[in-house]
mmCIF file of C-alpha atoms and ligand atoms in Angstrom:
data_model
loop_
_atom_site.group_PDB
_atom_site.id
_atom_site.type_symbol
_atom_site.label_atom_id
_atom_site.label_comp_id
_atom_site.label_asym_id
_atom_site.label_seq_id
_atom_site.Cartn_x
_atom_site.Cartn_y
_atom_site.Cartn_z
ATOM 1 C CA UNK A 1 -217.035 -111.593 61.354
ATOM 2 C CA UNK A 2 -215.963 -112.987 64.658
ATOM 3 C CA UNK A 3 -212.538 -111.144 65.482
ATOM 4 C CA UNK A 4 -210.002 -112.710 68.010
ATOM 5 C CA UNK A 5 -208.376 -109.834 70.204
ATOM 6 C CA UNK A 6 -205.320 -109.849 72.101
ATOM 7 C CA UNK A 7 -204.769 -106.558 74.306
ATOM 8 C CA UNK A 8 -202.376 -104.931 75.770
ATOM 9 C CA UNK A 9 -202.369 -103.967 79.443
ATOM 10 C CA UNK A 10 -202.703 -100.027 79.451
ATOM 11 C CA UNK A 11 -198.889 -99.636 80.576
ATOM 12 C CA UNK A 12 -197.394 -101.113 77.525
ATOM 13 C CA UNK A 13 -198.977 -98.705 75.059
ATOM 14 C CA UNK A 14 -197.211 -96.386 73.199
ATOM 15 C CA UNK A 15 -196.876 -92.885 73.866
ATOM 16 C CA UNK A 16 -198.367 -90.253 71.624
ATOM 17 C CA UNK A 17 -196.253 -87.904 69.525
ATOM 18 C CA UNK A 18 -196.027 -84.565 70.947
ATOM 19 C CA UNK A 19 -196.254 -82.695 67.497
ATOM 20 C CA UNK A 20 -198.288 -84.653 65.213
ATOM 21 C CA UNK A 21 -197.414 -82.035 62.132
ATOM 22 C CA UNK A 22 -193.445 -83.095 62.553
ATOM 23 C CA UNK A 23 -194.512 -86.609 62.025
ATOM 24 C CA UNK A 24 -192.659 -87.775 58.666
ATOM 25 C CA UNK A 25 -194.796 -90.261 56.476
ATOM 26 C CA UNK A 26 -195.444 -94.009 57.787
ATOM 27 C CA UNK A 27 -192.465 -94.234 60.133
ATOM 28 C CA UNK A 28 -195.099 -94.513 63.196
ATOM 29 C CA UNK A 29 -197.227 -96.938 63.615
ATOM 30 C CA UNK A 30 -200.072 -97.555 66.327
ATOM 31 C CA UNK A 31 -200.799 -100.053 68.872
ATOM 32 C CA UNK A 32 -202.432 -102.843 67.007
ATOM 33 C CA UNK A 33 -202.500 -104.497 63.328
ATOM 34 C CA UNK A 34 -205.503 -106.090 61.680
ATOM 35 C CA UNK A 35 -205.078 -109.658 60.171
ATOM 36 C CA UNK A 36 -206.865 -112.399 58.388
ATOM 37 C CA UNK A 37 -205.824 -115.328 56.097
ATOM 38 C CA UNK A 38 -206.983 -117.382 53.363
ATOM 39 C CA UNK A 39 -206.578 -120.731 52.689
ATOM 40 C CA UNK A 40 -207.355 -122.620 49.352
ATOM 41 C CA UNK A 41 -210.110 -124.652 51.033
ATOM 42 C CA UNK A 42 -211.260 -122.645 53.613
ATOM 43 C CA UNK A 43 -211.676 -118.663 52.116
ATOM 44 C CA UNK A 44 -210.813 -115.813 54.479
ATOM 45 C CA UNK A 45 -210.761 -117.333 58.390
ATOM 46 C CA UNK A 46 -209.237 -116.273 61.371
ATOM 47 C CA UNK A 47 -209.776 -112.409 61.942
ATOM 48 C CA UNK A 48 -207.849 -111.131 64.553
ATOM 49 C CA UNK A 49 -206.483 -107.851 65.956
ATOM 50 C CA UNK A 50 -203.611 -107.884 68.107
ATOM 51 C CA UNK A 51 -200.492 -106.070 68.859
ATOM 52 C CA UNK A 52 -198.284 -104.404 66.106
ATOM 53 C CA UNK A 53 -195.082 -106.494 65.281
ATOM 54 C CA UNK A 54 -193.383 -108.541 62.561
ATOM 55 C CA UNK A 55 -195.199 -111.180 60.852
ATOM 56 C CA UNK A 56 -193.372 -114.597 60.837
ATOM 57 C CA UNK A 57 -193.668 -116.152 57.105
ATOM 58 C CA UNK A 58 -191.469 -118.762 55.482
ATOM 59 C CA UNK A 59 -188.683 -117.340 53.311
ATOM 60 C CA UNK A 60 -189.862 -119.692 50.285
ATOM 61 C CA UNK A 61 -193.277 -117.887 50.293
ATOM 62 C CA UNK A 62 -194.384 -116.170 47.105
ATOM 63 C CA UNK A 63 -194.760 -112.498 48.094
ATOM 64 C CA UNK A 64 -190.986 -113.082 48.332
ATOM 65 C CA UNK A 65 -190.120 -114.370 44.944
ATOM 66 C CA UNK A 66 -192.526 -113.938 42.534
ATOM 67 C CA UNK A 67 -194.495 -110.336 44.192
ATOM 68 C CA UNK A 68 -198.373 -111.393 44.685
ATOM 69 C CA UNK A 69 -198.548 -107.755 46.785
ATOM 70 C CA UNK A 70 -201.376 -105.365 46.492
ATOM 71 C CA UNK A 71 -202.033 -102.305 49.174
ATOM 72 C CA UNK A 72 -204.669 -99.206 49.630
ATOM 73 C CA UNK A 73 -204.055 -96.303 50.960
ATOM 74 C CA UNK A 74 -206.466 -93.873 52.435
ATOM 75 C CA UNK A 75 -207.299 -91.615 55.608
ATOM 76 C CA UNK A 76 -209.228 -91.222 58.241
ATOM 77 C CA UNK A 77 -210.225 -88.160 60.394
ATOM 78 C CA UNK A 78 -211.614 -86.731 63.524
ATOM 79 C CA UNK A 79 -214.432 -84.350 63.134
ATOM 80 C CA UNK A 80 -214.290 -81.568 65.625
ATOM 81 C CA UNK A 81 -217.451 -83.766 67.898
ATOM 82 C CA UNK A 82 -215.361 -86.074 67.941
ATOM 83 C CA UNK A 83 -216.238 -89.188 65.333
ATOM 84 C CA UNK A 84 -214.133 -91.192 63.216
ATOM 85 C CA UNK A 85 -214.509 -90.238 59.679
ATOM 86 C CA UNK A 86 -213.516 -91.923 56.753
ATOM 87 C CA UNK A 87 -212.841 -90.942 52.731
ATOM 88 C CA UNK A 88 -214.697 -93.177 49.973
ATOM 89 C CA UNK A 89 -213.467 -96.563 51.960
ATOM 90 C CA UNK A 90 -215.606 -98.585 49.616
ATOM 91 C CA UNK A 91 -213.990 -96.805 46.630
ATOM 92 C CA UNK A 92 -210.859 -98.527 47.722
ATOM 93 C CA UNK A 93 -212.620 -101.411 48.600
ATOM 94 C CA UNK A 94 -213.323 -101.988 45.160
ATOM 95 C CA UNK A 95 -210.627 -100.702 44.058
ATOM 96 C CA UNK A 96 -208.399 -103.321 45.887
ATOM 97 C CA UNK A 97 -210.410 -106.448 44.517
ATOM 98 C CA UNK A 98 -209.595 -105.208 41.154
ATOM 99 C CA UNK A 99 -205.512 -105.229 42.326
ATOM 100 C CA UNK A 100 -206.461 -108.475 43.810
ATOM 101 C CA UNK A 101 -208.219 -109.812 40.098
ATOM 102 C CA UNK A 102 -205.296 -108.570 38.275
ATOM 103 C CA UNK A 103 -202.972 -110.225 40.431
ATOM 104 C CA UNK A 104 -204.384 -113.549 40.759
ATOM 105 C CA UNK A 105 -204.940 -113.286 44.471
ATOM 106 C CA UNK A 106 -209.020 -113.929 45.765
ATOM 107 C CA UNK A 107 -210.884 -111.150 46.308
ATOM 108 C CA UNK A 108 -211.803 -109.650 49.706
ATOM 109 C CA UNK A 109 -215.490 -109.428 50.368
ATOM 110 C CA UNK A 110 -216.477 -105.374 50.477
ATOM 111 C CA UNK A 111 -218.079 -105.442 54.114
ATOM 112 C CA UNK A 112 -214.674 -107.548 55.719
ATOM 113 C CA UNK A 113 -212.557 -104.943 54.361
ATOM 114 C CA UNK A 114 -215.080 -102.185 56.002
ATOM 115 C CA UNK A 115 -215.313 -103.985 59.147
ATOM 116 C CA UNK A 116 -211.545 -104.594 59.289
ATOM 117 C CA UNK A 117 -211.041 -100.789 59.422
ATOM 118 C CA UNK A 118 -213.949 -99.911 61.041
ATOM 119 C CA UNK A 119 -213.081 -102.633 63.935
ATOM 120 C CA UNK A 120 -209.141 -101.644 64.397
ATOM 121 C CA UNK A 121 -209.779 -97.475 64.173
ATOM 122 C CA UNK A 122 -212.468 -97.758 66.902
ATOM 123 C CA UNK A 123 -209.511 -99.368 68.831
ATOM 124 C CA UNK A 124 -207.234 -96.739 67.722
ATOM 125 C CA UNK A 125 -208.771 -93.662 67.944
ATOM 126 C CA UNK A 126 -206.719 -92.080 70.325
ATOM 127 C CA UNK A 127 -203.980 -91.814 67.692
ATOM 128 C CA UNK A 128 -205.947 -90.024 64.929
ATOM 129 C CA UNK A 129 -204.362 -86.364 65.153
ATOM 130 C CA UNK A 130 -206.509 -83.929 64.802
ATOM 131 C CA UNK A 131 -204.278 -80.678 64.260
ATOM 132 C CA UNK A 132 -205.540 -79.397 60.476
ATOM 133 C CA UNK A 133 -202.830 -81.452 57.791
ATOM 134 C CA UNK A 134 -203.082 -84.997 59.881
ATOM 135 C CA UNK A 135 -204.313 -88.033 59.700
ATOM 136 C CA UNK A 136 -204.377 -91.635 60.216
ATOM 137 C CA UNK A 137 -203.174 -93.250 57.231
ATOM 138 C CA UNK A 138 -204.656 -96.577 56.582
ATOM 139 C CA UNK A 139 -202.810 -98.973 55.034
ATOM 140 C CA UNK A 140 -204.792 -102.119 54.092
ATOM 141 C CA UNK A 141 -202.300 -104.664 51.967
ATOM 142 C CA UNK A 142 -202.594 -108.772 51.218
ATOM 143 C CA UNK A 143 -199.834 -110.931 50.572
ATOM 144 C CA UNK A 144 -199.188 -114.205 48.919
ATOM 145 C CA UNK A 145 -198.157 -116.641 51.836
ATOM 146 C CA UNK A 146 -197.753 -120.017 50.743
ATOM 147 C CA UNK A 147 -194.171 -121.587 50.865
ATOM 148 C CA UNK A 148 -193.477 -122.750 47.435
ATOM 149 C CA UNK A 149 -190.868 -121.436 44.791
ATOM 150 C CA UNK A 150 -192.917 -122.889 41.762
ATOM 151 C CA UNK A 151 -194.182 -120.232 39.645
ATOM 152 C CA UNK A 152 -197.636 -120.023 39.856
ATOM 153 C CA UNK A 153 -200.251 -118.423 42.185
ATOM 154 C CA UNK A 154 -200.351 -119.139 45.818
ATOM 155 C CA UNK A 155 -202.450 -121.019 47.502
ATOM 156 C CA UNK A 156 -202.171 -119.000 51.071
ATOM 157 C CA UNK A 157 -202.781 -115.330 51.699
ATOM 158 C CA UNK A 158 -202.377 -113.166 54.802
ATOM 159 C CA UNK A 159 -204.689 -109.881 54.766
ATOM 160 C CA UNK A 160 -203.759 -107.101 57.123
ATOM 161 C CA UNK A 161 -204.181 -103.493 58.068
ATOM 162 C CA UNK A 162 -201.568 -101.264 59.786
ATOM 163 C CA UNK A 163 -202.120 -97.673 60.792
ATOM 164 C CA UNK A 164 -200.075 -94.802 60.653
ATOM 165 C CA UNK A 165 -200.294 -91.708 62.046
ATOM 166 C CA UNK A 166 -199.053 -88.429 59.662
ATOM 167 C CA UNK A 167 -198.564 -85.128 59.076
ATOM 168 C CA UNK A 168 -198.242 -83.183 55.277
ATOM 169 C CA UNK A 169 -196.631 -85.647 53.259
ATOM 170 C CA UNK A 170 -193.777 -83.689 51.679
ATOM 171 C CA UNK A 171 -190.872 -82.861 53.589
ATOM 172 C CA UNK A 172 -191.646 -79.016 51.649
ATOM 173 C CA UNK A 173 -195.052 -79.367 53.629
ATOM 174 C CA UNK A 174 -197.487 -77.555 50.967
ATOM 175 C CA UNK A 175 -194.821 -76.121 49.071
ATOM 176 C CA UNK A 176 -194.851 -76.565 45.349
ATOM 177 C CA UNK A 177 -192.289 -79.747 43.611
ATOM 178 C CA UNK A 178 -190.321 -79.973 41.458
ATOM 179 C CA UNK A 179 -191.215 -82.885 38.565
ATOM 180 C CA UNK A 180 -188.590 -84.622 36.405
ATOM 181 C CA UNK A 181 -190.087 -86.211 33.379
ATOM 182 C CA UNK A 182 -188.485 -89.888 32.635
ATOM 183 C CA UNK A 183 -188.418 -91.098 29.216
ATOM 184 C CA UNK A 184 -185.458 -93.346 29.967
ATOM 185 C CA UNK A 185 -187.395 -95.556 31.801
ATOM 186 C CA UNK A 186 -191.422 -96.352 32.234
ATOM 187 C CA UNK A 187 -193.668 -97.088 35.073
ATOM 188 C CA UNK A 188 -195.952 -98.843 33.267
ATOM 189 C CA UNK A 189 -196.839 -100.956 29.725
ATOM 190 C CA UNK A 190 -200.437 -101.249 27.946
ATOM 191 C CA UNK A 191 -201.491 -104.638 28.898
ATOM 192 C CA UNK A 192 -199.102 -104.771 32.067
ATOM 193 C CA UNK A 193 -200.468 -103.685 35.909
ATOM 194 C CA UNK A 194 -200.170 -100.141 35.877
ATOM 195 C CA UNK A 195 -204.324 -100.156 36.878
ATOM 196 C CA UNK A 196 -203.027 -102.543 39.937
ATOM 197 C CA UNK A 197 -201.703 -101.174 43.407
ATOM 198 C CA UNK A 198 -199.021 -103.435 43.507
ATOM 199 C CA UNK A 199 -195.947 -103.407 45.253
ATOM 200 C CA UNK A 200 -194.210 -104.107 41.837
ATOM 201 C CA UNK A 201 -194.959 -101.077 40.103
ATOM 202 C CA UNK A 202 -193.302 -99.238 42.531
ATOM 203 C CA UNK A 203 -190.284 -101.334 42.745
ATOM 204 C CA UNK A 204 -189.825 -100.941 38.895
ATOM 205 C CA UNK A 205 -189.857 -97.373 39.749
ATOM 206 C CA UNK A 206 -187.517 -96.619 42.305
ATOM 207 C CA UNK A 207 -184.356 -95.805 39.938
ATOM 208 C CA UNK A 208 -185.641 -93.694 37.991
ATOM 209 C CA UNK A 209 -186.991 -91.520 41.299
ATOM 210 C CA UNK A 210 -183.284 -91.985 42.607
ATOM 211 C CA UNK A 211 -182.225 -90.233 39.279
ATOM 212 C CA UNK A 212 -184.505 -87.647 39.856
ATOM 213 C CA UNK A 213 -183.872 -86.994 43.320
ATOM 214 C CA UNK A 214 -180.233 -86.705 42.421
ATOM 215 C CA UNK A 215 -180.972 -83.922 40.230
ATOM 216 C CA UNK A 216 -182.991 -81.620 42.490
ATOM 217 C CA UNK A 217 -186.476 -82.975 41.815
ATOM 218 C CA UNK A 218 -188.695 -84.434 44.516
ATOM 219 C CA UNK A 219 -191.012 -86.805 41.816
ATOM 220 C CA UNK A 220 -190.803 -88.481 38.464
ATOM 221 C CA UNK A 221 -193.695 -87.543 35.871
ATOM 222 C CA UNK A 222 -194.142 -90.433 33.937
ATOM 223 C CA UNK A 223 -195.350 -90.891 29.871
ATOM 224 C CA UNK A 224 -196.628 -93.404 27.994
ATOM 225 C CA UNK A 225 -194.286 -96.403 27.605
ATOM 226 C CA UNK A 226 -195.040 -96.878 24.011
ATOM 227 C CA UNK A 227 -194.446 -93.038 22.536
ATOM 228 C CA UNK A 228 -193.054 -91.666 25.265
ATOM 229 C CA UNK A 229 -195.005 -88.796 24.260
ATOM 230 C CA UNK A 230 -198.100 -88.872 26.791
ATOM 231 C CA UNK A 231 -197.975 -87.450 30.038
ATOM 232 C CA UNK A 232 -199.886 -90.593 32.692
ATOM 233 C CA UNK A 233 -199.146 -89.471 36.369
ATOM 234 C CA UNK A 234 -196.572 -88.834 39.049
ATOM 235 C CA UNK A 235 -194.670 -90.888 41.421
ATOM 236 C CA UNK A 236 -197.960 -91.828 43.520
ATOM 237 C CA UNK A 237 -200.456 -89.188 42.735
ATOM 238 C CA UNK A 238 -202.289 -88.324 39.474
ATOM 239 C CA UNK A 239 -201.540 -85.471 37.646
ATOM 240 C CA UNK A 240 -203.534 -82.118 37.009
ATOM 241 C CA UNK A 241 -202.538 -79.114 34.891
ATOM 242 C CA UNK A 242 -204.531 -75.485 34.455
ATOM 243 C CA UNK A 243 -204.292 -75.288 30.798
ATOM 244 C CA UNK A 244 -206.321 -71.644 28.942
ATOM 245 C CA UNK A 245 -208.073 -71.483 32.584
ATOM 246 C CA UNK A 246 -209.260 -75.047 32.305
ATOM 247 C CA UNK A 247 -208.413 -78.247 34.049
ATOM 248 C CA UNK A 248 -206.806 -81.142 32.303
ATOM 249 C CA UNK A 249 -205.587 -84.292 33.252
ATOM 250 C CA UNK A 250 -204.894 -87.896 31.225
ATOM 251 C CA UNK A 251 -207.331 -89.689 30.323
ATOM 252 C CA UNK A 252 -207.398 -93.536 32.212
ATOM 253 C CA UNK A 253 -205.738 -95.416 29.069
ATOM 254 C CA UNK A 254 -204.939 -99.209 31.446
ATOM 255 C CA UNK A 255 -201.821 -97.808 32.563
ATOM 256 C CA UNK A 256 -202.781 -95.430 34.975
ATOM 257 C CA UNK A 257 -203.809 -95.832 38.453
ATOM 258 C CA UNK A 258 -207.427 -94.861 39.161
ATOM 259 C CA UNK A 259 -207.008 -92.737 41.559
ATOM 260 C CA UNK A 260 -209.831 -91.832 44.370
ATOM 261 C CA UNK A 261 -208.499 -88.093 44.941
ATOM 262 C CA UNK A 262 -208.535 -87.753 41.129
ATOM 263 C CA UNK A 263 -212.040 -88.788 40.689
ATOM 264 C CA UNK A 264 -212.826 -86.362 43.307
ATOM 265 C CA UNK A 265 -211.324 -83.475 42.386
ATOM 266 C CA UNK A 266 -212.894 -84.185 38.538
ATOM 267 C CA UNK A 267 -216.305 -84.204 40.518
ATOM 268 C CA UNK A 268 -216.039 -80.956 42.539
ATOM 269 C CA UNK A 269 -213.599 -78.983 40.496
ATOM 270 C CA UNK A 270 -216.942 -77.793 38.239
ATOM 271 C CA UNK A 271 -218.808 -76.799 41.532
ATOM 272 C CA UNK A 272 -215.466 -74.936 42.113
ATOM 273 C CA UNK A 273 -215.479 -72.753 38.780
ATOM 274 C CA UNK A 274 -213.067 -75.256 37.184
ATOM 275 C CA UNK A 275 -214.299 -76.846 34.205
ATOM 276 C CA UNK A 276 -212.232 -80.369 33.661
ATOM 277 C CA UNK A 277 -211.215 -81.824 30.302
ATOM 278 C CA UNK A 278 -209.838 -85.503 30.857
ATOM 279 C CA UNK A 279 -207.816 -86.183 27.317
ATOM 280 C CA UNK A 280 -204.710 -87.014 26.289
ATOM 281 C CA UNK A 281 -202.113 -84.638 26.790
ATOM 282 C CA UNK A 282 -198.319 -84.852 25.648
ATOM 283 C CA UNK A 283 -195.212 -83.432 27.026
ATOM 284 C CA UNK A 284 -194.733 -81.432 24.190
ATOM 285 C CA UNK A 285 -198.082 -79.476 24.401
ATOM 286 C CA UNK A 286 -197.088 -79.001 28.182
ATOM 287 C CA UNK A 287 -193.726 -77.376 27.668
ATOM 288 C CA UNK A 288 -194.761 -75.031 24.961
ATOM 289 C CA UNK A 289 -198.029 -74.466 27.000
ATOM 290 C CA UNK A 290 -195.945 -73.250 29.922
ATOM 291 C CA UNK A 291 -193.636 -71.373 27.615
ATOM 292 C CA UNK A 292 -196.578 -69.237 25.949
ATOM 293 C CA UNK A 293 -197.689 -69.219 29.612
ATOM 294 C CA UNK A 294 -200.868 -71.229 29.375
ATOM 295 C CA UNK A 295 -200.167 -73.358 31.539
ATOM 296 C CA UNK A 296 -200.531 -71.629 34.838
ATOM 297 C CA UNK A 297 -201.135 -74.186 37.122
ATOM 298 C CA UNK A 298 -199.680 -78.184 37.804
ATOM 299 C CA UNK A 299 -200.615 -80.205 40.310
ATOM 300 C CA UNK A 300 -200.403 -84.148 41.542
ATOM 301 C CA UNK A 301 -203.839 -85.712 43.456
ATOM 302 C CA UNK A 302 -203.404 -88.722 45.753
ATOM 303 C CA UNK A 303 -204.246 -89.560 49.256
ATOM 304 C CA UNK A 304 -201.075 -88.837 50.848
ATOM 305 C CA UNK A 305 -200.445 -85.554 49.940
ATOM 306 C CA UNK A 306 -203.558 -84.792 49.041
ATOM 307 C CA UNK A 307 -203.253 -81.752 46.614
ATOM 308 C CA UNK A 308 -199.401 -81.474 45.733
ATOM 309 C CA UNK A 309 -198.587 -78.222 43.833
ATOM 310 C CA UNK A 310 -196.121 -78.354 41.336
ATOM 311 C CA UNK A 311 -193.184 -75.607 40.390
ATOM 312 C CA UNK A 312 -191.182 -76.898 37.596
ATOM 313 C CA UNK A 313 -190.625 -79.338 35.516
ATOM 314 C CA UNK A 314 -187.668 -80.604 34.113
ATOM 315 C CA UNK A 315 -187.737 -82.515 30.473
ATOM 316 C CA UNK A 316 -185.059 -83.051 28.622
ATOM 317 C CA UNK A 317 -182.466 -81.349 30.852
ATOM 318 C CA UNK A 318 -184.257 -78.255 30.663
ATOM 319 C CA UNK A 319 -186.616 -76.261 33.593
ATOM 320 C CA UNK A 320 -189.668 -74.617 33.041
ATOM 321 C CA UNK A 321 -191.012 -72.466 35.577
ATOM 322 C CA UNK A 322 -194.291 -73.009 36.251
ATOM 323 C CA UNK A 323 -194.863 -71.147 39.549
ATOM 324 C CA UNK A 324 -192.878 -70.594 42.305
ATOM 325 C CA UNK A 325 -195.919 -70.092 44.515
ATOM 326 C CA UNK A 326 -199.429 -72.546 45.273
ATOM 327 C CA UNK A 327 -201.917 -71.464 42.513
ATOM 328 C CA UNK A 328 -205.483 -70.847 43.456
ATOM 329 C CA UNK A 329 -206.778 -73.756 42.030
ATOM 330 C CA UNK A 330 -204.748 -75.981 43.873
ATOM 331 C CA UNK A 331 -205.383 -74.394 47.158
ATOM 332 C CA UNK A 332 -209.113 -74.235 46.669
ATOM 333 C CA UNK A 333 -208.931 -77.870 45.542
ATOM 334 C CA UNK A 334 -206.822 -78.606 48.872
ATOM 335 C CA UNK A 335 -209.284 -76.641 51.161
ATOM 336 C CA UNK A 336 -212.335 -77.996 49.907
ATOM 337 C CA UNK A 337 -211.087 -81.458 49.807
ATOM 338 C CA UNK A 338 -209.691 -81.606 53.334
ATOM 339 C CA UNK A 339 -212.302 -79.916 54.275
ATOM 340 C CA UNK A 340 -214.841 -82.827 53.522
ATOM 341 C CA UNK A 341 -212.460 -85.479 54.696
ATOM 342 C CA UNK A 342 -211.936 -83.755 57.944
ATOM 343 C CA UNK A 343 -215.720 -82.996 58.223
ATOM 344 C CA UNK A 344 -214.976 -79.289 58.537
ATOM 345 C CA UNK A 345 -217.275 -78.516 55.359
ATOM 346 C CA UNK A 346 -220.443 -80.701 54.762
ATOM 347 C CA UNK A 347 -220.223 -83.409 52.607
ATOM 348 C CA UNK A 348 -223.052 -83.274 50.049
ATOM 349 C CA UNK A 349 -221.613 -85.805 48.191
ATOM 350 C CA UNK A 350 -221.604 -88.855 50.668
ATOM 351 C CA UNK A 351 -218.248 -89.695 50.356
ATOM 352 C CA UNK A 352 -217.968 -89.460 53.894
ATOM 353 C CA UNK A 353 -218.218 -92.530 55.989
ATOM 354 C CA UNK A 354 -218.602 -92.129 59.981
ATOM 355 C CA UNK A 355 -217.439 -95.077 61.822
ATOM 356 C CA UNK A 356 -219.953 -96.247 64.014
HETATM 357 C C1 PLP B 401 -202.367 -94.736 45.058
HETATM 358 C C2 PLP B 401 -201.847 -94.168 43.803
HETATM 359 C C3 PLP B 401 -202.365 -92.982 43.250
HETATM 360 C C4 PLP B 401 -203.390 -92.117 43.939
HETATM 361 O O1 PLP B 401 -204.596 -92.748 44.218
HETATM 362 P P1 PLP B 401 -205.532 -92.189 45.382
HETATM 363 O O2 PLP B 401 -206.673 -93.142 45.405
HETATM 364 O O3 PLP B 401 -205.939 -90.833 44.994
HETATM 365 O O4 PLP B 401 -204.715 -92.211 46.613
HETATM 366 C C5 PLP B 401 -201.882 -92.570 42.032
HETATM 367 N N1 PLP B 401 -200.908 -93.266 41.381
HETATM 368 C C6 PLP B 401 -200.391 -94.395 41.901
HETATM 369 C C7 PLP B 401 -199.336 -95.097 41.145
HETATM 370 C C8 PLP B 401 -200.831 -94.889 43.119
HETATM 371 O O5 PLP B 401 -200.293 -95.997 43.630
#
């Protein structure tokens, strides 16, 4: 891939943060963006990387109307010699062309999306924090471009990559949440693009987070849309729960979003002294479970946050307590996890990818 570059001169960088652990989530961005289009006749062409600003797109095009949006998330690290270290990349590389499939938009080819990272965080290196909770937060999305209110899908697409420097995700920092469980509204149908990062699914979302909020509770814990029985995940993270000592989370049933951090934490949560049972589980079982005081621990998994430990959970206008402290699992998850990312513990999994 031949990539265009436009640089800045060195005085119209920006300056670093001072405290990278007060940085709130994705409200800073770095120097440069990643971009790349696609064209019905031509494929994927132009490659560039050049300075971070507003895109300039038609107001007729479809990302606009009709929402051909998909979008990764994931993190990379500075190990203490100093290399850039990335987590499972090609797990969201794959995991973006089957967003892209679902949404009718071409698939990106698994080395340009590598090479688009690896290309624009050598360039940006100087803004991956390395203070233990931060990160650079990668942010690959692709768009629908083509100026045309027709329904039907587009025949232009823009490609790009923005990076954002963080700190913990939740304002609480690694304090356990509070969950409220919707069954008012769903975040996603059997059949519909629940499996699909895309923008929509969140949009379809947003009120029934609002309602939560409004009552004290930082996330919504989705069911099934169909019973409204079965628990399938949180806001943006998958879901965990210590259940009788063991770990259980849902099952993938096509509405849930295969997550990256809940694959890994089903893979080393064994080697931890966890065993994991992935299975349907309803609200009801959970309730009574934490009642009879089963259910010790609750947790989401995701990239942003990580591990997120849960408190309470609110169903039917009634708490239950779950913890009021970070269980053990949760924090050993959290360690060991970072801990690979960061390169602080070896990785004997090869999930680690150094950026060369
Ligand atoms: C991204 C995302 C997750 C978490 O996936 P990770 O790969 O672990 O970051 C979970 N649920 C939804 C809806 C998501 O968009």
């Amino acid at each position: 891939m031949e990539i265009k570059r436009t640089l800045l001169p060195a005085n119209k960088l920006k300056p670093l943060f001072s405290d990278p652990l007060k940085l709130q989530f994705g409200r800073n961005f770095t120097d440069y963006m990643f971009t790349m289009q696609w064209f019905k006749n031509k494929g994927w062409h132009s490659p560039e990387i050049k300075p971070y600003g507003p895109l300039l797109m038609d107001p007729a095009c479809n990302v606009l109307h009709y929402s051909q949006e998909v979008f990764e998330g994931l993190k990379a690290y500075k190990s203490a010699a100093g290399e850039i270290l990335m987590f499972r990349p090609r797990d969201n590389a794959r995991r973006l062309n089957m967003s892209l499939r679902r949404m009718c938009m071409p698939e990106l080819p698994e080395d340009y999306f590598m090479e688009s990272l690896s290309e624009l965080l050598r360039l940006e290196q100087r803004w991956i924090p390395t203070v233990v909770g931060t990160s650079l937060y990668i942010r690959p999305t692709a768009i629908g471009t083509e100026a045309a209110l027709g329904v039907r899908p587009s025949d232009e697409y823009l490609y790009y990559v923005i990076l954002s420097p963080v700190g913990p995700y939740f304002a609480e920092g690694f304090n356990p949440v509070g969950l409220y469980v919707s069954d008012d509204y769903v975040r996603a149908v059997s059949g519909g693009t629940g499996e699909a990062k895309t923008g929509g699914n969140y949009a379809g979302s947003l009120l029934a987070s609002q309602l939560a909020k409004e009552k004290g509770y930082s996330q919504v814990l989705w069911l099934d849309a169909k019973e409204r029985r079965y628990i399938e995940e949180v806001g943006a993270m998958n879901i965990f729960f210590v259940i009788d000592g063991k770990l259980v989370t849902p099952k993938l049933t096509g509405s849930i979003l295969h997550g990256i951090t809940r694959k890994s934490v089903i893979q080393i949560a064994p080697e931890l002294g966890m065993p994991v049972d992935e299975r349907s589980l309803t609200i009801d079982e959970v309730v009574e479970g934490i009642r009879e005081k089963r259910v010790t621990e609750c947790f989401g998994a995701g990239t942003a946050a990580v591990i997120s430990p849960v408190s309470k959970i609110n169903y039917h206008d009634k708490e239950y307590l779950i913890s009021e402290t970070t269980g053990p699992c949760a924090l050993k998850l959290f360690d060991t996890i970072t801990g690979i990312q960061s390169g602080r513990i070896p990785d004997k999994y090869g999930w680690v990818v150094t950026v060369k």
